[in-house]
CSV table of C-alpha atoms in Angstrom, one decimal:
chain,number,residue,atom,x,y,z
R,1,MET,CA,54.6,70.2,-41.1
R,2,ASN,CA,53.5,73.2,-39.4
R,3,MET,CA,50.0,74.4,-38.2
R,4,LYS,CA,48.4,76.8,-36.0
R,5,VAL,CA,47.8,75.5,-32.3
R,6,SER,CA,44.2,75.1,-31.3
R,7,VAL,CA,43.0,76.8,-28.1
R,8,LYS,CA,42.3,73.2,-26.6
R,9,GLU,CA,45.9,72.3,-27.1
R,10,LYS,CA,47.2,75.5,-25.8
R,11,ILE,CA,44.9,75.1,-22.5
R,12,CYS,CA,46.0,71.6,-22.3
R,13,TYR,CA,49.9,72.5,-22.4
R,14,GLY,CA,49.1,75.1,-19.7
R,15,ILE,CA,47.4,72.7,-17.5
R,16,GLY,CA,50.4,70.4,-17.8
R,17,SER,CA,52.4,73.2,-16.7
R,18,GLY,CA,50.2,73.9,-13.5
R,19,GLY,CA,50.4,70.1,-12.6
R,20,GLY,CA,54.3,70.8,-12.5
R,21,ASN,CA,54.0,73.8,-10.3
R,22,ILE,CA,52.2,71.7,-8.0
R,23,ILE,CA,55.3,69.9,-7.3
R,24,THR,CA,57.5,73.0,-7.4
R,25,GLN,CA,55.4,75.1,-4.8
R,26,ILE,CA,54.9,72.3,-2.4
R,27,LEU,CA,58.4,71.1,-2.4
R,28,GLY,CA,59.7,74.9,-2.2
R,29,THR,CA,57.2,76.1,0.4
R,30,PHE,CA,56.6,73.2,2.6
R,31,LEU,CA,59.1,70.6,2.4
R,32,THR,CA,61.8,72.0,4.6
R,33,ALA,CA,59.4,72.5,7.3
R,34,TYR,CA,57.8,69.0,7.0
R,35,TYR,CA,61.2,67.5,7.4
R,36,THR,CA,62.3,69.8,10.4
R,37,ASP,CA,58.7,70.2,12.4
R,38,SER,CA,57.1,66.8,11.5
R,39,VAL,CA,59.8,64.4,10.9
R,40,GLY,CA,62.4,65.8,13.2
R,41,ILE,CA,65.5,66.2,10.7
R,42,ALA,CA,68.0,68.9,11.5
R,43,ALA,CA,67.6,72.0,9.3
R,44,ALA,CA,71.4,71.8,8.3
R,45,ALA,CA,70.9,68.1,7.3
R,46,VAL,CA,68.1,69.3,5.2
R,47,GLY,CA,70.3,71.8,3.7
R,48,THR,CA,72.9,69.7,2.9
R,49,MET,CA,70.4,67.3,1.2
R,50,MET,CA,69.3,70.3,-1.0
R,51,LEU,CA,72.8,71.0,-1.9
R,52,VAL,CA,73.5,67.3,-2.9
R,53,ALA,CA,70.5,67.4,-4.8
R,54,ARG,CA,71.2,70.4,-6.7
R,55,LEU,CA,74.5,68.7,-7.9
R,56,LEU,CA,72.6,65.7,-8.9
R,57,ASP,CA,70.3,67.8,-11.1
R,58,GLY,CA,73.1,68.8,-13.5
R,59,ILE,CA,73.6,65.2,-14.0
R,60,SER,CA,70.2,64.1,-14.3
R,61,ASP,CA,69.2,66.9,-16.6
R,62,VAL,CA,72.0,66.4,-19.5
R,63,LEU,CA,71.2,62.7,-19.4
R,64,MET,CA,67.4,63.2,-19.5
R,65,GLY,CA,68.1,65.7,-22.2
R,66,GLY,CA,69.9,63.2,-24.2
R,67,ILE,CA,67.2,60.7,-23.7
R,68,VAL,CA,64.4,62.7,-25.1
R,69,ASP,CA,66.5,63.4,-28.4
R,70,LYS,CA,67.0,59.5,-28.9
R,71,THR,CA,63.3,58.9,-28.3
R,72,ARG,CA,61.4,57.3,-31.0
R,73,THR,CA,57.4,56.7,-30.7
R,74,LYS,CA,54.7,57.0,-32.8
R,75,TRP,CA,53.7,59.8,-30.2
R,76,GLY,CA,57.0,61.7,-31.0
R,77,LYS,CA,60.0,62.5,-28.6
R,78,ALA,CA,58.6,64.5,-25.6
R,79,ARG,CA,54.9,63.2,-25.3
R,80,PRO,CA,55.8,59.8,-24.1
R,81,TRP,CA,58.0,61.1,-21.1
R,82,ILE,CA,55.1,63.3,-19.9
R,83,LEU,CA,53.0,60.1,-19.8
R,84,ILE,CA,55.7,58.1,-18.0
R,85,SER,CA,56.4,60.9,-15.6
R,86,ALA,CA,52.9,61.4,-14.6
R,87,PRO,CA,52.3,58.2,-12.3
R,88,VAL,CA,55.9,58.3,-11.4
R,89,ILE,CA,55.7,62.0,-9.9
R,90,CYS,CA,52.5,60.9,-8.0
R,91,ILE,CA,54.4,58.0,-6.4
R,92,GLY,CA,57.6,60.2,-5.6
R,93,LEU,CA,55.5,63.0,-4.0
R,94,ILE,CA,53.4,60.4,-1.8
R,95,LEU,CA,57.0,58.6,-0.7
R,96,THR,CA,58.5,62.1,0.0
R,97,PHE,CA,55.7,63.2,2.4
R,98,ASN,CA,55.6,60.0,4.2
R,99,VAL,CA,58.6,59.4,6.0
R,100,PRO,CA,58.0,56.2,8.4
R,101,GLU,CA,57.7,57.5,12.1
R,102,SER,CA,59.3,54.2,13.2
R,103,LEU,CA,62.5,54.6,11.6
R,104,SER,CA,65.6,55.9,13.5
R,105,SER,CA,66.9,59.5,13.0
R,106,SER,CA,69.3,58.4,10.8
R,107,ALA,CA,67.1,56.0,8.8
R,108,LYS,CA,64.7,58.8,8.5
R,109,LEU,CA,67.5,60.8,6.7
R,110,ILE,CA,68.5,58.3,4.4
R,111,TYR,CA,64.8,57.8,3.4
R,112,ALA,CA,64.6,61.4,3.0
R,113,TYR,CA,67.5,61.6,0.9
R,114,ILE,CA,66.5,58.7,-1.3
R,115,THR,CA,62.9,59.8,-1.9
R,116,TYR,CA,63.6,63.4,-2.4
R,117,VAL,CA,66.2,62.4,-5.2
R,118,PHE,CA,64.1,60.3,-6.9
R,119,LEU,CA,61.2,62.9,-6.9
R,120,ASN,CA,63.4,66.0,-7.7
R,121,CYS,CA,66.1,64.6,-9.9
R,122,ILE,CA,64.6,61.7,-11.8
R,123,ALA,CA,60.6,61.9,-11.7
R,124,PHE,CA,60.3,66.1,-11.9
R,125,THR,CA,63.4,66.1,-14.4
R,126,ALA,CA,61.6,63.6,-16.8
R,127,TYR,CA,58.5,65.7,-16.6
R,128,MET,CA,60.5,69.4,-16.8
R,129,ILE,CA,62.5,68.5,-20.0
R,130,SER,CA,59.8,66.6,-21.7
R,131,HIS,CA,56.9,69.4,-21.1
R,132,THR,CA,59.6,72.3,-22.1
R,133,ALA,CA,60.6,70.4,-25.2
R,134,LEU,CA,57.3,69.8,-26.4
R,135,LEU,CA,56.4,73.4,-27.0
R,136,SER,CA,59.2,73.2,-29.7
R,137,ARG,CA,58.0,70.2,-31.3
R,138,VAL,CA,54.1,71.6,-31.3
R,139,THR,CA,54.8,74.4,-33.8
R,140,LEU,CA,57.1,76.4,-35.4
R,141,ASP,CA,55.1,79.8,-35.0
R,142,VAL,CA,56.6,82.1,-32.3
R,143,ASN,CA,53.3,83.8,-31.7
R,144,ASP,CA,51.5,80.5,-31.0
R,145,ARG,CA,54.5,79.5,-28.6
R,146,GLN,CA,54.0,82.7,-26.7
R,147,SER,CA,50.7,82.4,-26.3
R,148,MET,CA,51.0,79.0,-25.0
R,149,THR,CA,53.6,80.0,-22.5
R,150,SER,CA,51.6,82.9,-21.3
R,151,ILE,CA,48.8,80.6,-20.7
R,152,ASN,CA,51.1,78.4,-18.5
R,153,GLN,CA,52.2,81.3,-16.5
R,154,ILE,CA,48.3,82.0,-15.7
R,155,VAL,CA,47.6,78.4,-14.8
R,156,ASN,CA,50.9,78.5,-12.9
R,157,ASN,CA,49.8,81.6,-10.7
R,158,ILE,CA,46.4,79.9,-10.1
R,159,VAL,CA,48.1,76.9,-8.9
R,160,GLN,CA,50.3,79.1,-6.6
R,161,LEU,CA,47.6,80.9,-4.9
R,162,ILE,CA,45.6,77.6,-4.3
R,163,VAL,CA,48.6,75.7,-3.0
R,164,THR,CA,50.2,78.4,-0.8
R,165,GLY,CA,46.4,79.7,0.2
R,166,PHE,CA,45.2,76.3,1.6
R,167,THR,CA,47.8,73.8,2.4
R,168,ILE,CA,48.4,74.7,5.9
R,169,LYS,CA,44.7,74.4,6.4
R,170,PHE,CA,44.5,71.0,4.5
R,171,VAL,CA,47.5,69.6,6.6
R,172,THR,CA,45.7,70.9,10.0
R,173,ALA,CA,42.3,69.0,8.8
R,174,ALA,CA,44.0,65.8,7.1
R,175,GLY,CA,47.5,65.3,7.7
R,176,TRP,CA,50.6,65.4,5.3
R,177,ARG,CA,49.6,61.6,3.8
R,178,SER,CA,46.2,62.8,2.8
R,179,VAL,CA,47.7,66.2,1.3
R,180,SER,CA,50.4,64.1,-0.8
R,181,ILE,CA,48.1,61.6,-2.1
R,182,VAL,CA,45.4,64.3,-3.1
R,183,TYR,CA,48.4,66.6,-4.6
R,184,GLY,CA,50.0,63.4,-6.5
R,185,LEU,CA,47.0,62.5,-8.1
R,186,LEU,CA,45.9,66.0,-9.1
R,187,THR,CA,49.4,66.5,-10.5
R,188,ALA,CA,49.3,63.1,-12.3
R,189,LEU,CA,46.0,63.9,-13.8
R,190,MET,CA,47.1,67.1,-15.0
R,191,LEU,CA,49.9,65.8,-17.0
R,192,LEU,CA,47.7,63.2,-18.4
R,193,ILE,CA,45.5,66.0,-19.9
R,194,CYS,CA,48.5,67.6,-21.2
R,195,PHE,CA,49.6,64.3,-23.0
R,196,TRP,CA,46.2,63.2,-24.5
R,197,GLY,CA,45.3,67.0,-25.3
R,198,VAL,CA,48.6,68.1,-27.3
R,199,ARG,CA,50.1,66.8,-30.4
R,200,GLU,CA,53.7,67.1,-31.8
R,201,HIS,CA,52.9,68.5,-35.1
R,202,LEU,CA,56.3,68.7,-36.2
R,203,ASP,CA,57.0,65.5,-38.4
R,204,MET,CA,53.5,64.1,-37.9
R,205,ASP,CA,51.7,62.1,-40.5
R,206,ALA,CA,48.6,64.0,-41.2
R,207,GLU,CA,46.7,60.7,-42.2
R,208,THR,CA,47.8,58.4,-39.1
R,209,GLU,CA,48.8,61.2,-36.5
R,210,GLU,CA,52.0,59.1,-36.0
R,211,VAL,CA,55.2,61.2,-35.4
R,212,LYS,CA,58.2,60.1,-37.7
R,213,VAL,CA,61.3,61.5,-36.0
R,214,GLU,CA,64.9,61.2,-36.3
R,215,THR,CA,66.8,60.7,-33.2
R,216,VAL,CA,69.8,62.5,-32.6
R,217,PRO,CA,73.2,61.0,-31.3
R,218,LEU,CA,74.8,62.8,-28.6
R,219,LYS,CA,78.1,63.0,-30.5
R,220,GLU,CA,76.2,65.6,-33.0
R,221,ALA,CA,74.1,67.1,-30.3
R,222,VAL,CA,76.5,68.0,-27.8
R,223,PRO,CA,78.9,69.9,-30.3
R,224,ALA,CA,76.0,71.8,-31.8
R,225,ILE,CA,74.7,72.7,-28.5
R,226,LEU,CA,78.2,74.1,-27.2
R,227,LYS,CA,78.4,76.2,-30.3
R,228,ASN,CA,75.1,77.7,-29.6
R,229,LYS,CA,75.6,81.0,-27.6
R,230,TYR,CA,71.7,81.5,-27.3
R,231,PHE,CA,71.9,78.2,-25.1
R,232,TYR,CA,74.0,79.6,-22.5
R,233,LEU,CA,71.9,82.9,-22.5
R,234,VAL,CA,68.6,81.3,-21.8
R,235,ALA,CA,70.3,79.2,-19.3
R,236,ALA,CA,71.5,82.4,-17.4
R,237,LEU,CA,68.1,84.0,-18.0
R,238,PHE,CA,66.4,81.4,-15.9
R,239,ILE,CA,69.2,81.1,-13.2
R,240,LEU,CA,68.9,84.8,-12.9
R,241,VAL,CA,65.1,84.9,-12.8
R,242,LEU,CA,64.6,82.1,-10.4
R,243,SER,CA,67.3,83.3,-8.1
R,244,ILE,CA,65.3,86.5,-7.8
R,245,ALA,CA,62.2,84.6,-7.1
R,246,SER,CA,63.9,82.1,-4.5
R,247,GLY,CA,66.0,84.8,-3.0
R,248,ASN,CA,63.4,87.4,-2.3
R,249,GLY,CA,60.8,84.9,-1.7
R,250,SER,CA,63.0,83.1,1.1
R,251,MET,CA,63.3,86.5,2.6
R,252,THR,CA,59.8,87.5,2.5
R,253,VAL,CA,58.9,86.4,6.0
R,254,TYR,CA,62.2,87.7,7.8
R,255,TYR,CA,61.1,90.9,6.1
R,256,CYS,CA,57.8,91.3,7.2
R,257,GLY,CA,58.6,89.8,10.6
R,258,ASN,CA,61.9,92.0,11.3
R,259,ILE,CA,61.6,95.1,9.1
R,260,LEU,CA,57.7,95.7,8.6
R,261,LYS,CA,57.1,94.5,11.9
R,262,ASP,CA,53.9,92.7,10.6
R,263,MET,CA,53.7,89.0,9.6
R,264,ASN,CA,50.0,89.8,8.2
R,265,MET,CA,52.0,91.7,5.3
R,266,MET,CA,53.0,88.4,3.8
R,267,THR,CA,49.4,87.9,2.3
R,268,PRO,CA,49.3,91.3,0.4
R,269,LEU,CA,52.7,90.8,-0.6
R,270,SER,CA,52.0,87.5,-2.1
R,271,MET,CA,48.8,88.7,-3.7
R,272,ALA,CA,50.8,91.9,-5.0
R,273,LEU,CA,53.3,89.7,-6.9
R,274,THR,CA,51.0,87.1,-8.2
R,275,LEU,CA,47.8,89.2,-9.6
R,276,PRO,CA,50.0,91.1,-11.9
R,277,VAL,CA,51.5,88.0,-13.6
R,278,ILE,CA,47.9,86.7,-14.2
R,279,ILE,CA,46.9,89.9,-15.5
R,280,GLY,CA,50.0,90.7,-17.5
R,281,ASN,CA,50.2,87.4,-19.2
R,282,CYS,CA,46.6,88.1,-20.7
R,283,PHE,CA,48.3,91.0,-22.8
R,284,VAL,CA,51.9,89.4,-23.3
R,285,PRO,CA,51.4,87.4,-26.4
R,286,ALA,CA,49.9,90.7,-28.0
R,287,ILE,CA,52.8,92.8,-26.5
R,288,VAL,CA,55.5,90.3,-27.9
R,289,LYS,CA,53.8,90.2,-31.4
R,290,LYS,CA,54.3,94.1,-31.7
R,291,MET,CA,57.6,94.4,-30.0
R,292,GLY,CA,59.4,91.2,-30.3
R,293,HIS,CA,60.7,89.2,-27.5
R,294,GLN,CA,64.0,90.8,-26.8
R,295,LYS,CA,62.3,94.3,-26.3
R,296,THR,CA,59.7,92.4,-24.2
R,297,LEU,CA,62.4,91.0,-22.1
R,298,ILE,CA,64.1,94.3,-21.9
R,299,LEU,CA,60.9,96.1,-20.8
R,300,SER,CA,60.1,93.6,-18.2
R,301,SER,CA,63.8,93.4,-16.9
R,302,ILE,CA,63.5,97.4,-16.4
R,303,LEU,CA,60.1,96.9,-14.6
R,304,MET,CA,61.5,94.2,-12.2
R,305,LEU,CA,64.5,96.5,-11.7
R,306,ALA,CA,62.4,99.5,-10.9
R,307,GLY,CA,60.2,97.4,-8.4
R,308,PHE,CA,63.1,96.7,-6.0
R,309,LEU,CA,64.2,100.5,-6.5
R,310,ILE,CA,60.6,101.4,-5.2
R,311,VAL,CA,61.1,99.3,-2.3
R,312,ALA,CA,64.5,100.8,-1.5
R,313,ILE,CA,63.3,104.1,-1.3
R,314,ASN,CA,62.0,103.2,2.1
R,315,PRO,CA,62.1,99.6,2.9
R,316,TYR,CA,60.1,100.1,6.2
R,317,SER,CA,57.1,101.2,4.3
R,318,GLY,CA,54.7,98.7,3.7
R,319,THR,CA,52.9,101.0,0.8
R,320,LEU,CA,56.2,101.2,-0.9
R,321,ALA,CA,56.9,97.5,-0.5
R,322,ILE,CA,53.5,96.7,-2.1
R,323,VAL,CA,53.7,99.1,-4.8
R,324,GLY,CA,57.2,98.0,-5.8
R,325,THR,CA,56.2,94.3,-5.8
R,326,VAL,CA,53.2,95.0,-8.1
R,327,VAL,CA,55.6,96.8,-10.6
R,328,ARG,CA,58.0,94.0,-10.5
R,329,GLY,CA,55.1,91.3,-11.0
R,330,PHE,CA,54.3,92.7,-14.2
R,331,GLY,CA,58.0,92.3,-15.3
R,332,ASN,CA,58.4,89.0,-13.6
R,333,GLY,CA,55.3,86.9,-15.5
R,334,ALA,CA,56.3,88.4,-19.1
R,335,ILE,CA,60.1,87.3,-18.5
R,336,PHE,CA,58.8,83.6,-17.4
R,337,ALA,CA,56.5,83.4,-20.5
R,338,CYS,CA,59.1,84.9,-23.1
R,339,GLY,CA,61.9,82.7,-21.6
R,340,PHE,CA,60.1,79.4,-22.0
R,341,ALA,CA,59.3,80.5,-25.6
R,342,LEU,CA,62.8,81.6,-26.3
R,343,SER,CA,64.0,77.9,-25.4
R,344,ALA,CA,61.9,76.7,-28.1
R,345,GLN,CA,63.5,79.2,-30.5
R,346,VAL,CA,66.8,78.2,-29.4
R,347,VAL,CA,66.0,74.5,-30.7
R,348,ASP,CA,65.2,76.2,-34.0
R,349,TYR,CA,68.1,78.2,-34.3
R,350,GLY,CA,70.3,75.1,-33.5
R,351,GLU,CA,68.7,73.1,-36.2
R,352,TRP,CA,68.7,76.0,-38.7
R,353,LYS,CA,72.6,76.9,-37.7
R,354,PHE,CA,74.1,73.8,-37.0
R,355,ASN,CA,71.6,71.3,-38.8
R,356,VAL,CA,71.2,69.5,-35.7
R,357,ARG,CA,67.6,69.6,-33.7
R,358,SER,CA,68.0,68.9,-30.2
R,359,GLU,CA,65.0,69.3,-28.1
R,360,GLY,CA,66.3,67.7,-25.4
R,361,LEU,CA,69.7,68.9,-24.6
R,362,VAL,CA,68.6,72.4,-25.4
R,363,ASN,CA,65.6,72.3,-22.7
R,364,SER,CA,67.7,70.8,-20.3
R,365,CYS,CA,69.2,74.4,-19.8
R,366,VAL,CA,66.0,75.3,-18.8
R,367,SER,CA,65.3,72.8,-16.4
R,368,PHE,CA,69.0,73.1,-15.0
R,369,GLY,CA,68.9,76.9,-14.9
R,370,GLN,CA,65.7,76.7,-12.8
R,371,LYS,CA,66.8,74.4,-10.2
R,372,VAL,CA,70.2,76.2,-10.0
R,373,GLY,CA,68.6,79.4,-9.4
R,374,LEU,CA,66.1,78.1,-6.9
R,375,GLY,CA,68.9,76.7,-4.7
R,376,LEU,CA,71.5,79.7,-5.5
R,377,GLY,CA,69.4,82.5,-4.8
R,378,ALA,CA,68.0,81.1,-1.5
R,379,ALA,CA,71.4,80.1,-0.5
R,380,ILE,CA,73.1,83.5,-1.2
R,381,ALA,CA,70.0,85.4,0.5
R,382,SER,CA,71.0,83.0,3.5
R,383,TRP,CA,74.3,83.7,3.5
R,384,ILE,CA,73.7,87.2,3.6
R,385,ILE,CA,71.7,87.5,6.7
R,386,ALA,CA,73.8,85.1,8.2
R,387,ALA,CA,77.2,87.4,7.8
R,388,GLY,CA,74.6,90.3,9.3
R,389,GLY,CA,74.3,88.3,12.2
R,390,TYR,CA,70.8,87.0,12.3
R,391,VAL,CA,70.0,84.5,14.8
R,392,GLY,CA,66.5,82.8,14.5
R,393,THR,CA,65.9,82.5,18.4
R,394,ALA,CA,66.7,86.2,19.3
R,395,LYS,CA,63.7,88.2,20.2
R,396,VAL,CA,64.9,91.4,18.9
R,397,GLN,CA,67.7,91.2,16.1
R,398,THR,CA,70.6,93.7,15.9
R,399,ALA,CA,70.9,96.7,13.8
R,400,SER,CA,73.4,94.6,11.4
R,401,ALA,CA,71.2,91.7,11.3
R,402,ASN,CA,68.0,94.0,9.7
R,403,SER,CA,70.3,95.7,7.7
R,404,ALA,CA,71.4,92.5,6.1
R,405,ILE,CA,67.7,91.5,5.9
R,406,ILE,CA,67.1,94.6,3.8
R,407,PHE,CA,70.2,94.1,1.6
R,408,ALA,CA,68.9,90.2,0.9
R,409,TYR,CA,65.5,91.2,0.2
R,410,VAL,CA,66.1,94.7,-1.8
R,411,TRP,CA,69.5,95.2,-3.1
R,412,PHE,CA,70.4,91.5,-3.7
R,413,GLY,CA,67.2,91.8,-6.2
R,414,VAL,CA,68.4,95.0,-7.5
R,415,ILE,CA,71.9,93.5,-8.5
R,416,LEU,CA,70.2,90.4,-9.8
R,417,ALA,CA,67.5,92.4,-12.1
R,418,ALA,CA,70.5,94.5,-13.5
R,419,LEU,CA,72.3,91.1,-14.5
R,420,LEU,CA,68.9,90.1,-16.1
R,421,LEU,CA,68.7,93.1,-18.1
R,422,VAL,CA,72.3,92.7,-19.4
R,423,VAL,CA,71.4,89.0,-20.5
R,424,SER,CA,68.0,90.3,-22.1
R,425,LEU,CA,70.3,93.2,-24.2
R,426,LEU,CA,72.2,90.1,-25.5
R,427,LEU,CA,69.2,87.9,-26.5
R,428,ASN,CA,68.8,89.1,-30.0
R,429,ILE,CA,67.5,85.9,-31.4
R,430,ASP,CA,64.4,87.8,-32.9
R,431,LYS,CA,66.6,89.1,-35.5
R,432,TYR,CA,66.7,85.5,-37.0
R,433,GLU,CA,63.1,84.7,-36.3
R,434,GLY,CA,61.6,85.2,-39.8
R,435,GLN,CA,64.3,83.4,-41.8
R,436,ILE,CA,64.4,80.5,-39.5
R,437,LYS,CA,60.7,79.8,-39.8
R,438,LYS,CA,60.8,80.1,-43.6
R,439,ASP,CA,63.9,77.7,-43.9
R,440,LEU,CA,62.7,75.3,-41.2
R,441,GLU,CA,59.3,74.9,-42.7
R,442,GLN,CA,60.6,74.4,-46.3
R,443,ARG,CA,63.1,71.4,-45.0
R,444,THR,CA,60.0,70.0,-43.0
R,445,GLN,CA,57.9,70.0,-46.3
R,446,SER,CA,60.8,68.4,-48.1
R,447,VAL,CA,60.8,65.7,-45.6
R,448,SER,CA,57.0,65.1,-45.7
R,449,ASN,CA,57.4,64.6,-49.4
R,450,HIS,CA,60.2,62.2,-49.2
R,451,LYS,CA,58.2,59.3,-50.8
R,452,ARG,CA,58.2,61.3,-54.4
R,453,ILE,CA,62.2,61.3,-54.1
R,454,PRO,CA,64.3,58.6,-55.0
R,455,ILE,CA,65.5,56.7,-52.0
R,456,LYS,CA,69.2,57.3,-53.0
R,457,ILE,CA,68.5,60.9,-53.5
R,458,PHE,CA,66.7,61.3,-50.4
R,459,GLU,CA,69.3,59.5,-48.3
R,460,GLN,CA,71.8,61.8,-50.0
R,461,ILE,CA,69.9,64.9,-48.9
R,462,LYS,CA,69.6,63.7,-45.3
R,463,GLN,CA,73.4,63.2,-45.5
R,464,ASP,CA,74.2,66.6,-46.7
R,465,ARG,CA,72.3,68.3,-44.4
R,466,ARG,CA,73.9,66.4,-41.3
R,467,LYS,CA,77.4,67.5,-42.8
R,468,GLY,CA,76.1,71.1,-43.4
R,469,GLN,CA,76.3,71.0,-46.9
R,470,CYS,CA,72.7,72.6,-47.2
R,471,VAL,CA,73.1,76.0,-46.7
R,472,ASN,CA,70.3,78.2,-45.4
C-alpha cells in the first residue's frame, strides 16, 4: 500500500529526529569535557574509550539491522524499536552523566565505559537504525521522503542551536544531573511523539491499521546487501559528510583561538553554518523534485568545496571565514537531507533488483557511516595538529602548529569535499526511480489482494519472488 504522507506524520517524524539529535549534540559537544573536567578521567583514557565504542558500533549496527528485519508486530518492523528505545535512551543518558563521585579513579573509568557503550552502542543504535528504516516503511514516494528528511534537518538544527547555546548556562545553574534528566525525558518524549504520530503504511491493513510484514532471514538479506552497490555509496556518503562535520567542528576552537585570535568568533561561525541549513531545507524538496537527488548532491558537494576554498583564500580573515561557512552551510543541509532520502531508495532498489527488502541492514550503513565519520574526522584532524607540534598548554603556538591548524580546519575539508563530489557523481540511483516505484507498487497491490488468490498459487508467487523468477 502506498499513500501520500500527511503533514502531521512528516512533522512527527522530524520531531523524532530532533530527539535523537539531542543525544548527538550533548555527546559530541559536552561529554569529553564532562569526563575530564567534572569526573577527572584523563583525556587519553576518554579518547581510547571513544575508539573502543566505534569498534563496537560496527557490530551493534549490523546486529540491530538484522533484528529490525526480523521484527514482526502489528505496528510493523521499525516503529516498535522507536517505542522501546525512548525510555532506554533516557535511562542511558542519565546514567552516563551521573558518574558517582565516591568511586575510585579506575572504577569511574569502568563505569564510564559501561554506561557510554550502553547509551551509544545499544540504546542509540536501536533508535538510529529503526528511525532511519521507518522512512522506507512509510511511503514509496520519493518526494514525500525528501520533504520528510528536509523537515528532519530543520528540526535537527533548531535542536542544535538550543543545546549548544543553552547547555553551559543550564549546567552552571543546575548541574549535570538535572541537565541529563531534563534532556533524557525530552528525548524520550520526542521519540514517543514520533512513534504515535507516524505509521508504516507499507503492508498496512487499511481497516485495522495493523501491519502485515514478512521477516527477512539474514542468509537472504546479507548476500543481497553485499551485491547492492548503492549500499556502499550511501555508507561512503555519510562517512565523508560526518567526517567533514566532526573534523571541521572539532578544530573550530583551535582555529578561532590561534588563527583568528578571537574566541568570540565561534558564535557567528556556528550561526553561519546552522542558519543556511535551516533556510536551505525549506527549498530542498522543491529542488530535488526539479533536479533529482544526484544533481542536488553534486551541486551541494560543489558548494561545500567552494565554501572551504573561500576560507583558504585568506585563513586569517574572519569575514572570509563567515562567508565560506555560509556557502558550505547551504550545501551541508541539502546533502544530509538527500542522504537520508537516498537510504530509503537503496532499500527499494534492493527489493526491486534482488527481491529482498531489508530496511534494517540497509539502514545500518547509515548509522555506521555516521558513527565512523564522527570518530574518524575528529581523530584525523587531531592527528594533523599533533603532527604540526600543537601543545595545548603553550601560551603561543609555533608557526608549524598554526599551519597544521589551518590545514586541519580548511584543507582537510577541501579533500573530503572533493571525495564527496566523486561519490555524488557515482550515486545515480535516480535513473531507476520511476520503474522501481511502479514495480513495487504493483507487487504491494498483489500482496494486499492475496485473499482473492488460491492459497497454493499465492504461496508459489511468494516463492518465485524470493528465487528471483518474477522479473521486473
